[in-house]
Short mmCIF file of C-alpha atoms and ligand atoms in Angstrom, two decimals:
data_model
loop_
_atom_site.label_atom_id
_atom_site.label_comp_id
_atom_site.label_asym_id
_atom_site.label_seq_id
_atom_site.Cartn_x
_atom_site.Cartn_y
_atom_site.Cartn_z
CA MET A 22 -17.50 11.11 15.49
CA HIS A 23 -14.24 9.70 14.14
CA ASP A 24 -11.01 11.46 14.18
CA PRO A 25 -10.03 12.41 10.63
CA ILE A 26 -7.58 10.21 8.82
CA PRO A 27 -4.30 11.94 8.37
CA THR A 28 -3.25 12.61 4.70
CA VAL A 29 -0.22 12.22 2.60
CA THR A 30 0.56 14.60 -0.16
CA LEU A 31 1.59 13.08 -3.51
CA PRO A 32 4.26 14.94 -5.78
CA SER A 33 1.23 16.07 -7.82
CA GLY A 34 -0.21 17.88 -4.89
CA ILE A 35 -3.11 15.55 -4.46
CA SER A 36 -3.80 14.32 -0.83
CA VAL A 37 -4.70 10.82 -0.08
CA PRO A 38 -5.57 9.22 3.19
CA ALA A 39 -2.67 7.58 5.06
CA LEU A 40 -4.93 4.68 5.83
CA GLY A 41 -6.34 2.91 2.82
CA GLN A 42 -7.40 -0.71 1.97
CA GLY A 43 -5.56 -3.53 0.37
CA THR A 44 -7.15 -6.33 -1.70
CA TRP A 45 -4.70 -9.14 -1.89
CA ASN A 46 -6.51 -12.61 -1.80
CA MET A 47 -9.75 -10.88 -2.68
CA GLY A 48 -11.70 -12.07 -5.79
CA GLU A 49 -10.48 -15.70 -5.57
CA LYS A 50 -13.55 -17.44 -4.35
CA ALA A 51 -17.10 -16.50 -5.57
CA SER A 52 -18.48 -17.38 -2.17
CA SER A 53 -16.44 -14.53 -0.48
CA ALA A 54 -17.33 -11.94 -2.92
CA LYS A 55 -20.29 -10.31 -1.16
CA GLU A 56 -18.20 -10.00 2.16
CA GLU A 57 -15.17 -8.55 0.19
CA ILE A 58 -17.38 -5.86 -1.54
CA ALA A 59 -19.16 -4.97 1.66
CA SER A 60 -15.89 -4.57 3.57
CA LEU A 61 -14.39 -2.24 0.88
CA LYS A 62 -17.65 -0.22 0.92
CA ALA A 63 -17.59 -0.04 4.67
CA GLY A 64 -14.06 1.26 4.36
CA LEU A 65 -15.12 3.89 1.90
CA ASP A 66 -17.83 5.05 4.18
CA LEU A 67 -15.27 5.51 7.00
CA GLY A 68 -12.96 7.49 4.75
CA MET A 69 -10.42 4.75 3.85
CA THR A 70 -10.81 5.90 0.23
CA LEU A 71 -7.51 4.83 -1.12
CA ILE A 72 -7.95 1.24 -2.58
CA ASP A 73 -4.80 -0.72 -3.53
CA THR A 74 -5.24 -3.65 -5.93
CA ALA A 75 -3.22 -5.30 -8.82
CA GLU A 76 -3.89 -7.44 -12.00
CA MET A 77 -2.13 -10.22 -10.10
CA TYR A 78 -4.58 -10.44 -7.24
CA GLY A 79 -6.95 -13.29 -7.99
CA GLU A 80 -5.79 -12.99 -11.65
CA GLY A 81 -8.00 -10.02 -12.18
CA GLY A 82 -10.63 -11.23 -9.60
CA ALA A 83 -9.62 -8.52 -7.10
CA GLU A 84 -10.04 -5.75 -9.62
CA GLU A 85 -13.49 -7.07 -10.42
CA ILE A 86 -14.37 -6.79 -6.73
CA VAL A 87 -13.09 -3.42 -6.53
CA GLY A 88 -15.10 -2.42 -9.58
CA LYS A 89 -18.23 -3.67 -7.80
CA ALA A 90 -17.29 -1.79 -4.44
CA ILE A 91 -16.68 1.50 -6.17
CA GLU A 92 -19.71 1.51 -8.57
CA GLY A 93 -21.57 4.83 -8.35
CA ARG A 94 -18.92 6.38 -6.14
CA ARG A 95 -15.81 6.40 -8.34
CA ASP A 96 -15.02 9.99 -7.56
CA GLU A 97 -14.69 9.39 -3.84
CA VAL A 98 -11.95 6.89 -4.57
CA PHE A 99 -8.18 7.04 -5.13
CA LEU A 100 -7.52 3.91 -7.06
CA VAL A 101 -4.12 2.12 -7.13
CA SER A 102 -3.49 -0.80 -9.31
CA LYS A 103 -0.19 -2.56 -10.51
CA VAL A 104 1.11 -4.07 -13.72
CA TYR A 105 2.84 -7.43 -13.63
CA PRO A 106 6.52 -7.12 -14.60
CA HIS A 107 6.16 -9.58 -17.35
CA ASN A 108 3.50 -7.29 -18.80
CA ALA A 109 5.53 -4.10 -18.40
CA SER A 110 6.87 -3.68 -21.89
CA SER A 111 5.87 -0.70 -24.14
CA LYS A 112 2.72 -2.33 -25.52
CA GLY A 113 2.06 -4.69 -22.73
CA THR A 114 1.84 -2.02 -20.09
CA ILE A 115 -0.79 -0.22 -22.15
CA GLN A 116 -2.82 -3.41 -22.81
CA ALA A 117 -2.53 -4.46 -19.14
CA CYS A 118 -3.83 -0.99 -18.02
CA GLU A 119 -6.75 -1.30 -20.50
CA ARG A 120 -7.78 -4.75 -19.13
CA SER A 121 -7.57 -3.43 -15.54
CA LEU A 122 -9.72 -0.42 -16.40
CA LYS A 123 -12.27 -2.75 -17.93
CA ARG A 124 -12.40 -5.08 -14.92
CA MET A 125 -12.78 -2.19 -12.49
CA LYS A 126 -15.33 -0.40 -14.94
CA THR A 127 -13.61 2.89 -14.83
CA ASP A 128 -11.70 5.11 -17.24
CA ARG A 129 -8.81 5.95 -15.05
CA ILE A 130 -6.39 4.58 -12.39
CA ASP A 131 -5.17 7.27 -10.16
CA LEU A 132 -1.82 5.59 -9.38
CA TYR A 133 -0.37 2.78 -11.51
CA LEU A 134 2.59 0.79 -10.21
CA LEU A 135 5.13 -1.49 -11.63
CA HIS A 136 4.58 -4.52 -9.14
CA TRP A 137 8.35 -5.38 -8.96
CA ARG A 138 11.26 -5.18 -11.35
CA GLY A 139 11.37 -7.59 -14.15
CA GLU A 140 12.99 -8.34 -17.47
CA TYR A 141 12.00 -5.01 -19.32
CA PRO A 142 14.19 -2.01 -19.03
CA LEU A 143 12.84 0.58 -16.56
CA ALA A 144 13.03 3.27 -19.29
CA GLU A 145 10.61 1.28 -21.44
CA THR A 146 7.99 0.88 -18.62
CA VAL A 147 8.43 4.48 -17.69
CA ALA A 148 7.79 5.67 -21.25
CA ALA A 149 4.62 3.51 -21.34
CA PHE A 150 3.48 4.92 -18.00
CA GLU A 151 4.04 8.53 -19.36
CA SER A 152 2.02 7.88 -22.47
CA LEU A 153 -0.84 6.39 -20.24
CA ARG A 154 -0.64 9.57 -18.23
CA ALA A 155 -0.68 11.73 -21.29
CA ALA A 156 -3.87 9.91 -22.50
CA GLY A 157 -5.53 10.47 -19.05
CA LYS A 158 -5.82 6.79 -18.35
CA ILE A 159 -3.64 7.05 -15.29
CA GLY A 160 -3.31 9.99 -13.00
CA ALA A 161 0.27 9.16 -11.84
CA TRP A 162 2.68 6.19 -11.89
CA GLY A 163 4.97 4.60 -9.42
CA VAL A 164 6.84 1.45 -8.30
CA SER A 165 6.77 -1.24 -5.79
CA ASN A 166 9.41 -3.42 -4.18
CA PHE A 167 12.15 -1.03 -5.23
CA ASP A 168 15.20 -0.75 -2.98
CA LEU A 169 17.33 2.33 -2.73
CA ASP A 170 19.73 1.32 -5.62
CA ASP A 171 16.56 0.66 -7.79
CA MET A 172 15.22 4.18 -6.91
CA GLU A 173 18.46 5.78 -7.74
CA GLU A 174 18.55 4.00 -11.14
CA LEU A 175 14.98 5.13 -11.75
CA LEU A 176 15.66 8.72 -10.96
CA ALA A 177 18.55 8.75 -13.38
CA ILE A 178 16.45 7.80 -16.51
CA PRO A 179 14.17 10.10 -18.65
CA ASN A 180 11.06 11.11 -16.66
CA GLY A 181 12.07 8.63 -13.89
CA ALA A 182 11.79 11.58 -11.37
CA ASN A 183 7.98 11.62 -12.13
CA VAL A 184 7.74 8.55 -9.73
CA ALA A 185 4.79 9.16 -7.45
CA ALA A 186 5.21 6.40 -4.86
CA ASN A 187 7.19 3.31 -3.86
CA GLN A 188 5.13 0.55 -2.23
CA VAL A 189 7.21 -1.73 -0.12
CA LEU A 190 6.87 -4.22 2.84
CA TYR A 191 7.04 -2.08 5.98
CA ASN A 192 5.58 -2.83 9.39
CA LEU A 193 6.80 -2.89 13.09
CA GLY A 194 8.54 -6.31 12.43
CA ARG A 195 10.06 -5.28 9.09
CA ARG A 196 11.79 -1.85 9.68
CA GLY A 197 14.75 -2.28 7.29
CA ILE A 198 13.73 0.65 5.15
CA GLU A 199 14.15 2.99 8.01
CA TYR A 200 17.91 2.71 7.61
CA ASP A 201 18.12 4.31 4.09
CA LEU A 202 15.09 3.97 1.77
CA LEU A 203 12.52 5.75 4.06
CA PRO A 204 14.58 8.82 4.80
CA TRP A 205 15.74 9.01 1.09
CA CYS A 206 12.08 8.95 -0.14
CA GLN A 207 10.99 11.36 2.66
CA GLU A 208 13.68 13.88 1.64
CA ARG A 209 12.43 13.73 -2.02
CA LYS A 210 8.70 13.70 -1.01
CA ILE A 211 8.10 10.41 -2.54
CA PRO A 212 5.44 8.53 -0.45
CA ILE A 213 5.96 5.11 0.86
CA MET A 214 3.05 2.73 0.66
CA ALA A 215 3.46 0.31 3.51
CA TYR A 216 2.31 -3.10 2.43
CA SER A 217 1.37 -5.97 4.93
CA PRO A 218 1.13 -3.42 7.68
CA ILE A 219 -0.14 -6.25 10.07
CA GLU A 220 2.40 -8.71 8.62
CA GLN A 221 -0.51 -10.63 6.90
CA GLY A 222 -2.30 -10.75 10.25
CA ARG A 223 0.53 -12.23 12.31
CA LEU A 224 1.28 -9.01 14.22
CA ALA A 225 -2.13 -9.32 15.67
CA HIS A 226 -0.94 -12.28 17.62
CA HIS A 227 2.37 -10.67 18.89
CA PRO A 228 2.52 -10.93 22.69
CA ASP A 229 4.37 -7.52 22.99
CA LEU A 230 1.79 -5.85 20.87
CA ILE A 231 -1.01 -7.64 22.82
CA HIS A 232 0.45 -6.30 26.01
CA ILE A 233 0.74 -2.62 24.84
CA ALA A 234 -2.67 -2.74 23.23
CA LYS A 235 -4.35 -3.80 26.42
CA THR A 236 -3.24 -0.59 28.28
CA TYR A 237 -4.93 1.45 25.67
CA GLN A 238 -8.05 -0.83 25.41
CA ALA A 239 -7.00 -1.06 21.82
CA THR A 240 -6.11 -4.19 19.65
CA PRO A 241 -2.59 -5.35 18.53
CA ALA A 242 -3.57 -4.55 14.91
CA GLN A 243 -4.40 -0.96 15.84
CA VAL A 244 -0.93 -0.50 17.43
CA ALA A 245 0.65 -1.90 14.45
CA LEU A 246 -1.19 0.52 12.22
CA ALA A 247 -0.60 3.42 14.63
CA PHE A 248 3.20 2.89 14.30
CA LEU A 249 2.97 3.49 10.55
CA LEU A 250 0.47 6.45 10.88
CA GLU A 251 3.05 8.09 13.11
CA ARG A 252 5.55 8.39 10.11
CA ASP A 253 5.66 11.10 7.56
CA GLY A 254 4.91 10.33 3.99
CA VAL A 255 3.68 6.72 4.86
CA ILE A 256 0.44 5.23 3.67
CA ALA A 257 -0.66 1.96 5.28
CA ILE A 258 -2.94 -0.32 3.25
CA PRO A 259 -4.21 -3.05 5.59
CA LYS A 260 -6.46 -5.68 3.93
CA THR A 261 -9.59 -7.27 5.59
CA SER A 262 -12.68 -8.81 4.17
CA ASN A 263 -14.42 -8.27 7.44
CA ALA A 264 -16.39 -5.13 7.85
CA GLN A 265 -15.97 -5.25 11.68
CA ARG A 266 -12.21 -5.30 11.20
CA VAL A 267 -12.34 -2.35 8.83
CA ALA A 268 -13.86 -0.35 11.51
CA GLU A 269 -11.21 -1.60 14.06
CA ASN A 270 -8.45 -0.70 11.67
CA ARG A 271 -9.94 2.82 10.94
CA GLU A 272 -9.87 3.56 14.73
CA ALA A 273 -6.16 3.11 14.69
CA VAL A 274 -5.87 6.87 13.93
CA SER A 275 -7.23 7.66 17.37
CA LEU A 276 -4.56 5.83 19.16
CA ASP A 277 -2.33 8.17 21.08
CA ILE A 278 0.74 6.09 22.17
CA THR A 279 2.99 7.64 24.69
CA ASP A 280 6.85 8.05 24.14
CA GLU A 281 7.43 5.53 26.88
CA ASP A 282 5.42 2.82 24.97
CA TRP A 283 7.05 3.71 21.66
CA ALA A 284 10.35 3.16 23.36
CA THR A 285 9.09 -0.31 24.67
CA LEU A 286 8.06 -1.09 21.07
CA ASP A 287 11.47 -0.01 19.80
CA ALA A 288 13.14 -2.44 22.23
CA ALA A 289 10.79 -5.25 21.06
CA PHE A 290 11.06 -4.37 17.34
CA PRO A 291 14.44 -2.64 17.06
CA PRO A 292 15.13 -0.28 14.21
CA PRO A 293 17.80 -1.35 11.78
CA PRO A 294 21.43 -0.85 12.89
CA ARG A 295 22.77 -1.28 9.28
CA LYS A 296 21.69 -1.66 5.62
CA LYS A 297 19.35 -4.62 5.15
CA PRO A 298 18.36 -5.59 1.56
CA LEU A 299 14.55 -4.83 1.02
CA GLU A 300 12.48 -7.80 1.91
CA MET A 301 9.39 -8.83 -0.13
CA LEU A 302 6.24 -10.94 0.53
N1 LIG B 413 3.28 -4.56 -3.74
C1 LIG B 413 3.39 -5.78 -3.29
O1 LIG B 413 4.29 -6.49 -3.60
C2 LIG B 413 2.41 -6.10 -2.16
C3 LIG B 413 2.69 -7.31 -1.40
C4 LIG B 413 1.68 -7.63 -0.35
C5 LIG B 413 0.66 -6.89 -0.21
N2 LIG B 413 0.42 -5.82 -1.01
C6 LIG B 413 -0.75 -4.89 -0.70
O2 LIG B 413 -0.85 -4.50 0.68
C7 LIG B 413 -2.01 -5.02 1.15
C8 LIG B 413 -1.99 -5.40 2.63
O3 LIG B 413 -1.03 -6.40 2.84
P1 LIG B 413 -1.54 -7.96 3.08
O4 LIG B 413 -2.81 -8.21 2.59
O5 LIG B 413 -0.25 -8.75 2.72
O6 LIG B 413 -1.38 -8.03 4.74
P2 LIG B 413 -1.99 -7.23 5.93
O7 LIG B 413 -2.91 -6.11 5.64
O8 LIG B 413 -0.83 -6.94 6.84
O9 LIG B 413 -2.82 -8.28 6.68
C9 LIG B 413 -4.01 -8.94 6.07
C10 LIG B 413 -4.45 -10.02 6.92
O10 LIG B 413 -4.65 -9.64 8.23
C11 LIG B 413 -5.96 -9.83 8.72
N3 LIG B 413 -6.43 -8.76 9.34
C12 LIG B 413 -6.82 -7.50 8.89
N4 LIG B 413 -7.13 -6.73 9.69
C13 LIG B 413 -7.02 -7.32 10.99
C14 LIG B 413 -7.34 -7.05 12.32
N5 LIG B 413 -7.68 -5.88 12.68
N6 LIG B 413 -7.03 -8.06 13.32
C15 LIG B 413 -6.67 -9.29 12.92
N7 LIG B 413 -6.35 -9.60 11.70
C16 LIG B 413 -6.62 -8.66 10.72
C17 LIG B 413 -6.78 -10.20 7.32
O11 LIG B 413 -7.69 -11.19 7.46
P3 LIG B 413 -9.35 -11.04 7.19
O12 LIG B 413 -9.36 -10.53 5.71
O13 LIG B 413 -9.92 -12.25 7.40
O14 LIG B 413 -9.69 -9.91 8.15
C18 LIG B 413 -5.60 -10.64 6.36
O15 LIG B 413 -5.52 -12.06 6.59
C19 LIG B 413 -2.59 -6.21 0.25
O16 LIG B 413 -3.78 -6.58 0.35
C20 LIG B 413 -2.11 -5.61 -1.06
O17 LIG B 413 -3.02 -4.62 -1.48
C21 LIG B 413 1.34 -5.34 -1.89
#
């Protein structure tokens, strides 16, 4: 028996698992497709039913992998994808969404994000998102790589307050958002999706994490994920193309780290003493 995965409630009232699955680097090599599809399916079987992808990943290749992984089980899945900033015009957003739907062989994306800020005015992209929502092609929309000033600007434009999530770089070694963006979003019940939660695999080799993990008979990646699962309104989306690692990451929800060990981790990975501009990978 597995411990249940904690959930995060979106502004719409829909609950999603706080531990989902990323897909960056998937769909790039035909020889890896079988493994990638199998790992996503294994994650679904274990309750990691939020899948994060983007038109950028593998230039559509990752969305095709996702389409294959969710075939026959679309209703179990909370599907997140992203539009490139250079496509995020009134027409371009709609067309990009249609292409993503086709690649994933579905008729709706549950959460559609602006991947990062680009040349088009935010109001134009938001209006396009709202029309996709009215047409039932997306369930909700959000943003990615938005710092606090971007969020404030967004909330001031028409319908900007309908933002359903902000996906940003957040992990033990990148705690900058704890100074301002995270509490600001938490107060407004806007979930943070933490990308690169294992720092693209690098935290799995960090000596301090290896040391703490050993005392729990856990792995460093599990400790890195437990750190995020501990926080309100945060959804972690680790990526792996290895079904065994999917199971390992899933078990992070059962790690019960003591206050003393959290303090040790705080000393090794200090929270920010002042504002730090949002980092991106
Ligand atoms: N919005 C954005 O701008 C943005 C930017 C970056 C990422 N993202 C999203 O966030 C997701 C996660 O971020 P990410 O892919 O950058 O990094 P990540 O999830 O922190 O790390 C992924 C890397 O770690 C390895 N890994 C996974 N589980 C592991 C484990 N238990 N032990 C050791 N290594 C492990 C994976 O290798 P294997 O596959 O070989 O296991 C992969 O190389 C992405 O896939 C994407 O969906 C969004």
